[in-house]
mmCIF file of C-alpha atoms and ligand atoms in Angstrom:
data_model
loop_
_atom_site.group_PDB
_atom_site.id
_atom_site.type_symbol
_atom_site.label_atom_id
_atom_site.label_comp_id
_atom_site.label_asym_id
_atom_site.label_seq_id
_atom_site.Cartn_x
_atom_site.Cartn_y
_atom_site.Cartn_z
ATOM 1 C CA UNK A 271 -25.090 83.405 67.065
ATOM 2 C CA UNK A 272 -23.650 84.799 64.195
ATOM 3 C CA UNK A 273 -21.822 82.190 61.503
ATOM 4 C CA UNK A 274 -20.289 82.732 58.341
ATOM 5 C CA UNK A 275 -22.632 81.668 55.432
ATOM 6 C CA UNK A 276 -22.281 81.257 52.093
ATOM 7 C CA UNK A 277 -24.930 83.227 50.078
ATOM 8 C CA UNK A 278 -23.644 82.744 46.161
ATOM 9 C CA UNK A 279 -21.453 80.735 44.161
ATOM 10 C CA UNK A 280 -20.490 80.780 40.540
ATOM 11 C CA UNK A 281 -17.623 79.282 38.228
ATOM 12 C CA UNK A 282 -15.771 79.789 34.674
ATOM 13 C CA UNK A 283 -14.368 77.079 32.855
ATOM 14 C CA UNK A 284 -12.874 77.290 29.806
ATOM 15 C CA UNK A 285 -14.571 75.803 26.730
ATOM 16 C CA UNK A 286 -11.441 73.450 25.445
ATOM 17 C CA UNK A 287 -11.468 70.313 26.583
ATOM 18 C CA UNK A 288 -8.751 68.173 26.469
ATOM 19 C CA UNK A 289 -9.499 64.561 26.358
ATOM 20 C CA UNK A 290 -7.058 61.433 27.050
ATOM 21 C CA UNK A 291 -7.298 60.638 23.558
ATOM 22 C CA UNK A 292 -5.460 64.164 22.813
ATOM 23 C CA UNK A 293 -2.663 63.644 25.705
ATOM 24 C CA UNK A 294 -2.335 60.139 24.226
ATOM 25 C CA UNK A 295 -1.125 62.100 21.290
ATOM 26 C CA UNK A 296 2.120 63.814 23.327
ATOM 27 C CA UNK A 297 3.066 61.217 26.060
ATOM 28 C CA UNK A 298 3.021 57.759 26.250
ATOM 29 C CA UNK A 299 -0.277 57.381 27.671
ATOM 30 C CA UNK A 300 -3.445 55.926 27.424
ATOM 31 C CA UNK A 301 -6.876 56.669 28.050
ATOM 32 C CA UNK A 302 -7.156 53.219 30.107
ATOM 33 C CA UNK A 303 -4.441 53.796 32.434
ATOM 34 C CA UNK A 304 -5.487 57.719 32.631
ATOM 35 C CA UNK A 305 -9.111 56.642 33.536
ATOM 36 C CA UNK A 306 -7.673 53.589 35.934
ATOM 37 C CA UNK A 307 -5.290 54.791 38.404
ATOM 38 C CA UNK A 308 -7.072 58.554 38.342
ATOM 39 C CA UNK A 309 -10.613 58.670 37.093
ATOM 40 C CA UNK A 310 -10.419 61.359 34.640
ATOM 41 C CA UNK A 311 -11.685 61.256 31.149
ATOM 42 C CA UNK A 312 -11.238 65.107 29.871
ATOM 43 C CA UNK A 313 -9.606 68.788 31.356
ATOM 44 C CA UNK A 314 -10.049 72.511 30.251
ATOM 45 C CA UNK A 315 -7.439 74.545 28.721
ATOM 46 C CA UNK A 316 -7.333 78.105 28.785
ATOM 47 C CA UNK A 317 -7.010 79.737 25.441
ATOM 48 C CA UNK A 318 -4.188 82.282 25.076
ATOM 49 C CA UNK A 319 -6.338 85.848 25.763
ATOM 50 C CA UNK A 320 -7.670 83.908 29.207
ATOM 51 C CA UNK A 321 -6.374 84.607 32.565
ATOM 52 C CA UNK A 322 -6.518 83.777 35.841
ATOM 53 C CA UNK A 323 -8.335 87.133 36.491
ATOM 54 C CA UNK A 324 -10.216 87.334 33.758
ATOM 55 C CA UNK A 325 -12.103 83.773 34.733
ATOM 56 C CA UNK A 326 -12.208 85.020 38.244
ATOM 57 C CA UNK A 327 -13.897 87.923 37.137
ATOM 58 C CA UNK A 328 -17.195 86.089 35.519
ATOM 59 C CA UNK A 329 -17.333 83.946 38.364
ATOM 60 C CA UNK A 330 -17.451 86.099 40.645
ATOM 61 C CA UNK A 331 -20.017 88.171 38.839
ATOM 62 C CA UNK A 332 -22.303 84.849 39.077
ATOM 63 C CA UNK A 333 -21.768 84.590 42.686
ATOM 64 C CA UNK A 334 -22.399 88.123 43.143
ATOM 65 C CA UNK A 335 -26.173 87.788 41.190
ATOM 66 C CA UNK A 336 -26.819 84.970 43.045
ATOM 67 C CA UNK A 337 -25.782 86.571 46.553
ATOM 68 C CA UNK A 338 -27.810 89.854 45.221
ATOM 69 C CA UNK A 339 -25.040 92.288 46.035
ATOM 70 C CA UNK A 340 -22.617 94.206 44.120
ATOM 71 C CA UNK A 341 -19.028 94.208 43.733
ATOM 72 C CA UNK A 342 -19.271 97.853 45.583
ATOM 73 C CA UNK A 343 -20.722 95.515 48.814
ATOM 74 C CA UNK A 344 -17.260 93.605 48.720
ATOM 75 C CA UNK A 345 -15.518 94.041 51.687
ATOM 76 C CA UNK A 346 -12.928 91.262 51.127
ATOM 77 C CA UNK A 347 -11.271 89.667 48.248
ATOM 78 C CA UNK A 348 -9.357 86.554 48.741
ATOM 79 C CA UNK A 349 -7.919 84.969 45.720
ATOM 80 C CA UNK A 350 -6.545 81.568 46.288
ATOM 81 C CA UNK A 351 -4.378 80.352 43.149
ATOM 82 C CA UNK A 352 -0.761 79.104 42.448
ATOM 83 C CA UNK A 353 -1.268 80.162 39.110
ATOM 84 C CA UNK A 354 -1.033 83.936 39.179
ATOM 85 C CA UNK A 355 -1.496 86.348 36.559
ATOM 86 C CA UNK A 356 2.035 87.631 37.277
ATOM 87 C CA UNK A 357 4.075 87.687 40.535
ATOM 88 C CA UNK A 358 2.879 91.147 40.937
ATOM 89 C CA UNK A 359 0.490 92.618 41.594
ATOM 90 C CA UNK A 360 -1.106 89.932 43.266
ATOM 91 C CA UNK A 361 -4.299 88.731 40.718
ATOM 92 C CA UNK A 362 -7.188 89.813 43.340
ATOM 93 C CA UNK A 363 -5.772 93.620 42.953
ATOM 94 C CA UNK A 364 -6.397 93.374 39.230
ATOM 95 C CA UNK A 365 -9.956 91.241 40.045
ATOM 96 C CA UNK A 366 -10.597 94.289 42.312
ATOM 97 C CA UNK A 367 -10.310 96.815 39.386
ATOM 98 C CA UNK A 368 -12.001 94.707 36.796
ATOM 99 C CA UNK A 369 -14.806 93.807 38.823
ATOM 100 C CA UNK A 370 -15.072 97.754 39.928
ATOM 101 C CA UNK A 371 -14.836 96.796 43.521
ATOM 102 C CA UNK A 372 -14.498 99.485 46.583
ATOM 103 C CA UNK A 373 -10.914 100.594 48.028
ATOM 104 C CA UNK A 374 -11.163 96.549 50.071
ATOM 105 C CA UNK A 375 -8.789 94.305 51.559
ATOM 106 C CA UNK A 376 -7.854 92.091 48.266
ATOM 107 C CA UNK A 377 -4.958 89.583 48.285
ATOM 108 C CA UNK A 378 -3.525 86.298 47.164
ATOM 109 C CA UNK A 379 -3.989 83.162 49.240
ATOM 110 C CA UNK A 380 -1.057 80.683 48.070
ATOM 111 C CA UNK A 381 -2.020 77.006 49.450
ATOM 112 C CA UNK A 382 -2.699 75.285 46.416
ATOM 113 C CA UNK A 383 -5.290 72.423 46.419
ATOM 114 C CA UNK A 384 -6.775 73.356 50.027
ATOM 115 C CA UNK A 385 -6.553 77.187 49.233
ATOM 116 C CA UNK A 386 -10.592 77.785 49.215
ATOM 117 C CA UNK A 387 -10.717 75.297 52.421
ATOM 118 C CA UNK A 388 -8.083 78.166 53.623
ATOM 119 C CA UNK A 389 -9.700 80.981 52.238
ATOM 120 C CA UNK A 390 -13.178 80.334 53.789
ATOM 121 C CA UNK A 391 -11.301 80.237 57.129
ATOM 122 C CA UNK A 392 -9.668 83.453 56.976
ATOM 123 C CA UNK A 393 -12.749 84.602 56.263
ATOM 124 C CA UNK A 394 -14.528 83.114 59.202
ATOM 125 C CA UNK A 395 -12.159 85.504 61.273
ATOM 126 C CA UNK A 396 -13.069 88.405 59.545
ATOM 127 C CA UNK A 397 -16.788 87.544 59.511
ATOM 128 C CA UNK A 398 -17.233 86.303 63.022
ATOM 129 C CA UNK A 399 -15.215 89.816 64.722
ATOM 130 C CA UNK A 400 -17.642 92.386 62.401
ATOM 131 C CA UNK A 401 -14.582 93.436 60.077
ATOM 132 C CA UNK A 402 -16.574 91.946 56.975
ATOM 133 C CA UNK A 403 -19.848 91.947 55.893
ATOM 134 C CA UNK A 404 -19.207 90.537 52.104
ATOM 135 C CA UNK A 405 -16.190 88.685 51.279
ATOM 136 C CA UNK A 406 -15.471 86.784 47.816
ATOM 137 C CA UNK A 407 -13.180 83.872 47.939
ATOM 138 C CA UNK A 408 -11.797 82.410 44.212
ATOM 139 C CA UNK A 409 -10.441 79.635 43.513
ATOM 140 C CA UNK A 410 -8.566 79.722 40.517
ATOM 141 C CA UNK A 411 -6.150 78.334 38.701
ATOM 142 C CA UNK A 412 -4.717 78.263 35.110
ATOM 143 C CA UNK A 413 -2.377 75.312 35.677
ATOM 144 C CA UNK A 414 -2.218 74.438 32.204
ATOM 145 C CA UNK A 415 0.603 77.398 31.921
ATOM 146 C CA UNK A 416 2.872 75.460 34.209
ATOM 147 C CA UNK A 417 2.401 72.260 32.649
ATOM 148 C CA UNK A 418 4.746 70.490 30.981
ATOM 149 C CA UNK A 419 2.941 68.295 28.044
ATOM 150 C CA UNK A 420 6.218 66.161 27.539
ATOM 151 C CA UNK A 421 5.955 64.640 31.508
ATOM 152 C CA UNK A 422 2.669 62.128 31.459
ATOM 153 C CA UNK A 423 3.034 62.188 35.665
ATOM 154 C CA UNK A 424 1.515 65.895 35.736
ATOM 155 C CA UNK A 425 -0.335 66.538 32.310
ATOM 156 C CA UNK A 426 -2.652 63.606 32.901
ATOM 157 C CA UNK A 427 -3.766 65.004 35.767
ATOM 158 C CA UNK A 428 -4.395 69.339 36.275
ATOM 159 C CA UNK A 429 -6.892 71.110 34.498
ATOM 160 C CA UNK A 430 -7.848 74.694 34.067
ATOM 161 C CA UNK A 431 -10.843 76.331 36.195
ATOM 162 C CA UNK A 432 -11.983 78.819 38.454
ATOM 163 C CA UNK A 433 -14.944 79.180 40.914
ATOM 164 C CA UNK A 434 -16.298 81.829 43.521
ATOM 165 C CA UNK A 435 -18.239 81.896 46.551
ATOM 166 C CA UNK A 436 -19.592 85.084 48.728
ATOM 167 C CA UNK A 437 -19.458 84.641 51.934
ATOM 168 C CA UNK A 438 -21.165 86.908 55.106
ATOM 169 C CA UNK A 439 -22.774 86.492 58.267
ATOM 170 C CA UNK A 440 -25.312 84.593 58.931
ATOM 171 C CA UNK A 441 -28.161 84.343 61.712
ATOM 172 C CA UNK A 442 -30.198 81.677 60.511
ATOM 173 C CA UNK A 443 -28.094 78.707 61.908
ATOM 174 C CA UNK A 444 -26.268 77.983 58.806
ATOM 175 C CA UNK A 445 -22.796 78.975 57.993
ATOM 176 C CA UNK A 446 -19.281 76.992 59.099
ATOM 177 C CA UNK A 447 -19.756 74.779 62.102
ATOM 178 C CA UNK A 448 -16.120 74.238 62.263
ATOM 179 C CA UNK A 449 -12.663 74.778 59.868
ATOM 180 C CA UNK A 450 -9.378 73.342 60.680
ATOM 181 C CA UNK A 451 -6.551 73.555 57.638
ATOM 182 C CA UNK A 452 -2.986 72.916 58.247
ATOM 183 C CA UNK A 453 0.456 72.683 56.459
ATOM 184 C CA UNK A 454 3.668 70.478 56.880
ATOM 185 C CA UNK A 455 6.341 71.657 54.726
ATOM 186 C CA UNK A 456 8.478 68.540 55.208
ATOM 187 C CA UNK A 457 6.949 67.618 51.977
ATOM 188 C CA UNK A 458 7.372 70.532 50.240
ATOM 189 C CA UNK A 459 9.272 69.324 46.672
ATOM 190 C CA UNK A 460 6.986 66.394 46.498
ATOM 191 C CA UNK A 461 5.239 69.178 44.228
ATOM 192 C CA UNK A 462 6.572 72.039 43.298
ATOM 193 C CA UNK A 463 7.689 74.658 40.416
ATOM 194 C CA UNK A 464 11.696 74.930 40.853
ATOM 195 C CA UNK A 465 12.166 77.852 39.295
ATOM 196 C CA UNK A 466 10.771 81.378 38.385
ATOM 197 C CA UNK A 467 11.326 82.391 42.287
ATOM 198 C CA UNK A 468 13.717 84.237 43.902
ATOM 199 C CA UNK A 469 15.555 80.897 44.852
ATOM 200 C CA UNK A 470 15.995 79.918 40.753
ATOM 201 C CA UNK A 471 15.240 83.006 38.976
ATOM 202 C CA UNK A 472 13.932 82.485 35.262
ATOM 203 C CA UNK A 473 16.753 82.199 33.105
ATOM 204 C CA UNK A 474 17.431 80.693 29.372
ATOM 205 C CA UNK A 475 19.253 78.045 31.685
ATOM 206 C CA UNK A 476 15.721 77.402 33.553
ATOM 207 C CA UNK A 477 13.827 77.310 30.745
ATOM 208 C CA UNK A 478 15.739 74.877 28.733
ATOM 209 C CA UNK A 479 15.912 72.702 31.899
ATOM 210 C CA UNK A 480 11.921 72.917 32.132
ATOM 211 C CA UNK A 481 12.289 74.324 35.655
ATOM 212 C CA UNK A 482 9.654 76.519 35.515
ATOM 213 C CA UNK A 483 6.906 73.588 35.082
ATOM 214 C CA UNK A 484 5.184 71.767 37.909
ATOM 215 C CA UNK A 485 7.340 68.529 39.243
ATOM 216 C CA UNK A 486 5.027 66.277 41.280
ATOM 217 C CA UNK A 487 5.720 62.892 43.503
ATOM 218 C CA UNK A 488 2.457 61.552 42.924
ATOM 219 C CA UNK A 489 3.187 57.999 44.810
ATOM 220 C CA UNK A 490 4.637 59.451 47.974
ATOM 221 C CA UNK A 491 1.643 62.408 48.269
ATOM 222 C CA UNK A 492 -0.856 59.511 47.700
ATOM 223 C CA UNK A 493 -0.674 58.272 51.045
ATOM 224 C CA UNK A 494 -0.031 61.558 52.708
ATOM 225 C CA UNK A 495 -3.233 62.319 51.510
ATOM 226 C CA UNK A 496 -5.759 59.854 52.332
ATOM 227 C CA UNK A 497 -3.751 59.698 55.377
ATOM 228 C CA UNK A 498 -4.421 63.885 56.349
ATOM 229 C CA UNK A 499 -7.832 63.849 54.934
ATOM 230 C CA UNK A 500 -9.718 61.230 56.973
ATOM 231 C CA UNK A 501 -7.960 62.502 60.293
ATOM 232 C CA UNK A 502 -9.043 66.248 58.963
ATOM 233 C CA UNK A 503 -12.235 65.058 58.184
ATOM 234 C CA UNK A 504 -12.971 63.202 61.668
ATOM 235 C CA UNK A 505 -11.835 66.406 63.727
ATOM 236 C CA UNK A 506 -13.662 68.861 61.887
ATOM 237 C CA UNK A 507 -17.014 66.356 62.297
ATOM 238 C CA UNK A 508 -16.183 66.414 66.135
ATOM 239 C CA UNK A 509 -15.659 70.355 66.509
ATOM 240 C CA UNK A 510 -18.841 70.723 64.592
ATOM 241 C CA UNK A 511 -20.991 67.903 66.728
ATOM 242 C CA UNK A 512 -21.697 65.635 64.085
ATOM 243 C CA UNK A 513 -20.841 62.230 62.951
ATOM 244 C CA UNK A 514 -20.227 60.552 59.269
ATOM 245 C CA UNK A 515 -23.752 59.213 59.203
ATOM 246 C CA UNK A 516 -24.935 62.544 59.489
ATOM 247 C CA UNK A 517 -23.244 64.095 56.685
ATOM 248 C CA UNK A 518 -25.592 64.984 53.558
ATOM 249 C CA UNK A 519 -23.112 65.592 51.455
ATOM 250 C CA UNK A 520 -19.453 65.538 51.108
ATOM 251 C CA UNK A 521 -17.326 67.103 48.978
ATOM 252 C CA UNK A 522 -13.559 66.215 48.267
ATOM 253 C CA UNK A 523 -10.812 67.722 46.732
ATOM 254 C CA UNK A 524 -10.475 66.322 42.886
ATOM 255 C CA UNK A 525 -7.349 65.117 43.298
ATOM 256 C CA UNK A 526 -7.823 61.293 42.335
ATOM 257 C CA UNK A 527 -11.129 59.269 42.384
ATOM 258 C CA UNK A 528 -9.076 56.657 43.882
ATOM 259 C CA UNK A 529 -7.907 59.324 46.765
ATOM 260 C CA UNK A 530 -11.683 59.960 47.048
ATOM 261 C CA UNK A 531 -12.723 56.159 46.739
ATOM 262 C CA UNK A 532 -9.968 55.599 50.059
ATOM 263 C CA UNK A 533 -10.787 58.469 52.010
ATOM 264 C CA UNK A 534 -15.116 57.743 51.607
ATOM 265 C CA UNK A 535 -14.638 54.590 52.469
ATOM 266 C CA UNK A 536 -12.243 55.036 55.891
ATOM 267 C CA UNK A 537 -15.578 57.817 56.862
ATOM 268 C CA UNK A 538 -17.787 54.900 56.221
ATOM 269 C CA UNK A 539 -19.646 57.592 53.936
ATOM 270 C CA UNK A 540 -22.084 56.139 51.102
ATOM 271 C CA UNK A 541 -21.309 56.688 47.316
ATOM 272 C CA UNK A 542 -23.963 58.697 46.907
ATOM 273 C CA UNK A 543 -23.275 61.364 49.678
ATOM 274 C CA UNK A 544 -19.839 61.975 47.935
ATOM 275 C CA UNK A 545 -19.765 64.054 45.194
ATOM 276 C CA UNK A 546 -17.489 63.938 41.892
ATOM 277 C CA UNK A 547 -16.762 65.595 38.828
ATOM 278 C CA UNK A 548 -13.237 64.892 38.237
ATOM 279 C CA UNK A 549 -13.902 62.656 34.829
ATOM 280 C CA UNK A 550 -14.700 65.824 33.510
ATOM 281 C CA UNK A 551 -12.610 68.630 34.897
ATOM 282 C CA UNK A 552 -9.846 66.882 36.310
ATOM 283 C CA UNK A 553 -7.532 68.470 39.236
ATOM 284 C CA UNK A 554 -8.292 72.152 39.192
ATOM 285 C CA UNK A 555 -5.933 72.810 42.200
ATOM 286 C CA UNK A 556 -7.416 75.439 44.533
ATOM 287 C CA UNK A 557 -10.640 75.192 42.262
ATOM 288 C CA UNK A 558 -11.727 72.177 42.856
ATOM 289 C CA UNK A 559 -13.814 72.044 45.541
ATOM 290 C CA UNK A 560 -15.422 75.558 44.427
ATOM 291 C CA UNK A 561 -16.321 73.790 41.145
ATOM 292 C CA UNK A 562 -17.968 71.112 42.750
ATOM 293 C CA UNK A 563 -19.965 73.650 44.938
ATOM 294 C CA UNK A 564 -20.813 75.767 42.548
ATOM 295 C CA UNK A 565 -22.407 72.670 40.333
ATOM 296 C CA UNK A 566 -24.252 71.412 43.502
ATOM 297 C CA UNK A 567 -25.634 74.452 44.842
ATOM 298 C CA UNK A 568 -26.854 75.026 40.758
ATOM 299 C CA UNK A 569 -28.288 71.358 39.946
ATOM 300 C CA UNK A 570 -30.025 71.842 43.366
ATOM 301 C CA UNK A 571 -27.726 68.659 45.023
ATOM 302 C CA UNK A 572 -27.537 71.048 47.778
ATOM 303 C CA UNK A 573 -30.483 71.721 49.755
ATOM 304 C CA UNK A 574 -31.090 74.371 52.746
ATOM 305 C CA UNK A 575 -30.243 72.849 56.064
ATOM 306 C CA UNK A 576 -27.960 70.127 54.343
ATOM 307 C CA UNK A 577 -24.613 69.328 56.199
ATOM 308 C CA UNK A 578 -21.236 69.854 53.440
ATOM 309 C CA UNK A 579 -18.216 68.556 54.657
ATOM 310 C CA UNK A 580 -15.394 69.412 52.341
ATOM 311 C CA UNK A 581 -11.972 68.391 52.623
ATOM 312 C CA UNK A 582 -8.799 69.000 50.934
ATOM 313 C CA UNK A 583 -5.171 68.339 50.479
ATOM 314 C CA UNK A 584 -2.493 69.766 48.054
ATOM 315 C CA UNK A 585 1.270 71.083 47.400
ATOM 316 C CA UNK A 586 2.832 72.634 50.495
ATOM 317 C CA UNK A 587 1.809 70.389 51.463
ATOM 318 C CA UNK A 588 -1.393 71.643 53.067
ATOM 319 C CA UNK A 589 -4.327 69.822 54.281
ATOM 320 C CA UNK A 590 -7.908 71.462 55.205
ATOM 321 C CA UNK A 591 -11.468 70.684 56.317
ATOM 322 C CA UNK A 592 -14.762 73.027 56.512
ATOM 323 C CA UNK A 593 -18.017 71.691 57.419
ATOM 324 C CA UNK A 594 -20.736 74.013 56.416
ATOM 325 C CA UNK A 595 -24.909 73.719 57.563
ATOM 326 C CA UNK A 596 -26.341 75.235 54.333
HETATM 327 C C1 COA B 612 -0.079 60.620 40.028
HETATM 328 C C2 COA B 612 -0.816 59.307 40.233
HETATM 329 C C3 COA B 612 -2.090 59.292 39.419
HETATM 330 C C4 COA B 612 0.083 58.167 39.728
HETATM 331 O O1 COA B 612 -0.594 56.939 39.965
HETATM 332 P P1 COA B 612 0.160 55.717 40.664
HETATM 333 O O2 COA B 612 -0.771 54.614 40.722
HETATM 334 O O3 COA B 612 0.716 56.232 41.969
HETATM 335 O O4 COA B 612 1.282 55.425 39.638
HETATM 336 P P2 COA B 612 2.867 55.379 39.868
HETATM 337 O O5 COA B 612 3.415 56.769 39.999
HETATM 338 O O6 COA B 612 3.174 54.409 40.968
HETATM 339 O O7 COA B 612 3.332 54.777 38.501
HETATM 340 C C5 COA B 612 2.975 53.443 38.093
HETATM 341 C C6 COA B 612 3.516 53.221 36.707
HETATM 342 O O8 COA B 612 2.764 53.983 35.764
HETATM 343 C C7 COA B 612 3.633 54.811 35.008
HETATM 344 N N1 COA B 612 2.944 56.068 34.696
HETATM 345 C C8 COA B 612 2.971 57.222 35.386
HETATM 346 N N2 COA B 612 2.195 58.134 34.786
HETATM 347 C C9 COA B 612 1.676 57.534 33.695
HETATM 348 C C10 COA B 612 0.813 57.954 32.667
HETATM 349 N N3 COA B 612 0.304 59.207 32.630
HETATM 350 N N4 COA B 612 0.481 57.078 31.701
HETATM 351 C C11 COA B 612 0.969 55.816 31.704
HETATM 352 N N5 COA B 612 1.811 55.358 32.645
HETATM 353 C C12 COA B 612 2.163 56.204 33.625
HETATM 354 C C13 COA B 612 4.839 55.009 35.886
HETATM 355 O O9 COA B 612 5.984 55.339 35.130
HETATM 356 C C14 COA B 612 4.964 53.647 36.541
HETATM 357 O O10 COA B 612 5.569 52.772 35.634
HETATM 358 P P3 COA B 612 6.581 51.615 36.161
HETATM 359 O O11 COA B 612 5.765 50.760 37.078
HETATM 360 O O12 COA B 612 7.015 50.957 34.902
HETATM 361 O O13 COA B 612 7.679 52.351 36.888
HETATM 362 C C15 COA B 612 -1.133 59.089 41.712
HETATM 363 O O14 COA B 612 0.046 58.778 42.423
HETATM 364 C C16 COA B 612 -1.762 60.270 42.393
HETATM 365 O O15 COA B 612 -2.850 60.681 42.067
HETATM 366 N N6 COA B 612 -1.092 60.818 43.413
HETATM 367 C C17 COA B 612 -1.599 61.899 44.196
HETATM 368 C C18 COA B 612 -1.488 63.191 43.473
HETATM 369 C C19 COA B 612 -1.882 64.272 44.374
HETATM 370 O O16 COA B 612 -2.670 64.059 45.266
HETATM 371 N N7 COA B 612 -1.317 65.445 44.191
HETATM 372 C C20 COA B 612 -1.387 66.444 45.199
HETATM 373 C C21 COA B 612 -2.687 66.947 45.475
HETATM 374 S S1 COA B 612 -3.275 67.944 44.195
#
């Protein structure tokens, strides 16, 4: 039976970091309530000659050496981001030129937070009915550019990052056991960018009213997301035969340690089976869970045969789960 594995991984973060201490500096913040109600300590910050494409680019490249293939093999290019290097093109037709990729199917995946958890799936089509052999999904966002560092309810939280994966079949066993990702746009201005669309076109009058930054309900998506992620969770589990217990290792979006703390503990899934890096890198959006991948599969947390169960929730909003044998 063929499944879709995942044969490398790699990530790019930027090198400035951004502690609490330095936000404490523009809002009215601290680094006690920052580290409290979110669990984050420090973020990266692009510098000015990064992009979202340009990160994208030496991740991939690290995903490729560890896969073994070259961008030439890439038969798919999914970009998942929110954070664009323009409206258009879309940023995996300029990660297609710079990596020096083939005439392949490259686009942009727009489902913020759970994009890779979408991305993976769309693969899984493509993989599972032959029409791709070698597809590279990126997560990656440059949120700091829609950030406004006057608003302590959204610069607290995002960071900068991106991170890769290759994915392609697989007839070893491992691969995705089972993917299920949704969305429910009822919620849609709980976060959101107002303007810059074809609904608010920029404007002086948009920019002035800081319309073109991220606006975010944090209270209200709280509970939408613990909520969506333990009943994502539990069906994915069930589609792919397994229970909690069995689980080696699972991997949440980096939303909120207390989000992560809530949803462990509904799974009745042990501390040290859930993995987190958000006191370092903060919300990275649809790079998140890449990130954390990445940083497993290289500190050799992941093992062959392990079961990953990673789960995510985000702006849309949108809500995914992917368990994965390794
Ligand atoms: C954003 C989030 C950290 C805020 O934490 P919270 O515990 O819900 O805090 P609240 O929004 O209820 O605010 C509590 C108080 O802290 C204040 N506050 C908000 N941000 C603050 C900050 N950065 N520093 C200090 N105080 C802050 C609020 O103004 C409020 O003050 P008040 O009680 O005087 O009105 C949290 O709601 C969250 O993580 N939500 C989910 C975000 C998410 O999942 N996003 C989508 C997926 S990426």
């Amino acid at each position: 039976m063929v499944r879709t594995g995942i044969m490398g991984t790699g990530s790019a973060l930027p090198e400035k970091v951004i502690t609490n201490f330095d936000l404490e500096k523009l809002v009215d913040t601290s680094d006690k309530w920052i580290t409290e109600r979110t669990g984050i300590k420090e973020r990266r910050q692009a510098a000015p000659n990064e992009t979202t494409s340009s990160l994208s680019v030496l991740a991939a490249r690290k995903a490729l050496d560890m896969a073994g293939i070259t961008p030439q093999d890439l038969d798919l290019i999914i970009c998942s981001t929110i954070s664009p290097d323009m409206p258009l093109p879309a940023t995996a037709s300029i990660i297609q030129r710079e990596l020096g990729a083939g005439p392949c199917c490259a686009f942009d995946l727009a489902a913020a937070c759970s994009g890779f958890l979408f991305g993976i799936t769309v693969v899984d089509q493509f993989v599972k009915t032959g029409k791709a052999k070698h597809a590279l999904v990126i997560g990656a966002e440059l949120l700091s550019r829609y950030l406004d560092y006057q608003d302590r309810a959204t610069c607290v939280i995002f960071g900068d990052g991106v991170a890769a994966s290759i994915l392609g079949p697989s007839n070893s066993g491992s691969g995705v056991l089972a993917s299920e990702v949704h969305t429910n746009g009822t919620f849609a201005d709980h976060l959101y960018i107002p303007a810059g669309g074809t609904a608010r076109p920029a404007s002086s009058e948009t920019i002035l009213a800081g319309d073109h930054y991220i606006k975010m309900r944090g209270n209200e998506l709280f509970k939408v997301a613990v909520r969506s992620l333990e009943e994502v969770s539990r069906r994915v589990l069930e589609q792919g035969g397994a229970t909690p217990e069995q689980v080696d290792l699972f991997i949440p979006h980096q939303a909120n340690q207390r989000i992560t703390e809530a949803v462990r503990e509904r799974l009745g899934l042990p501390v040290e089976k859930t993995y987190s890096n958000i006191s370092r890198i903060g919300n990275t959006s649809s790079a998140s869970i890449p990130i954390c991948l990445d940083e497993c599969v290289r500190s050799g947390r992941i093992k062959k045969g392990d079961l990953i169960l990673m789960s995510a929730f985000g702006a849309g909003v949108t809500w995914g789960s992917v368990l994965v044998r390794w």
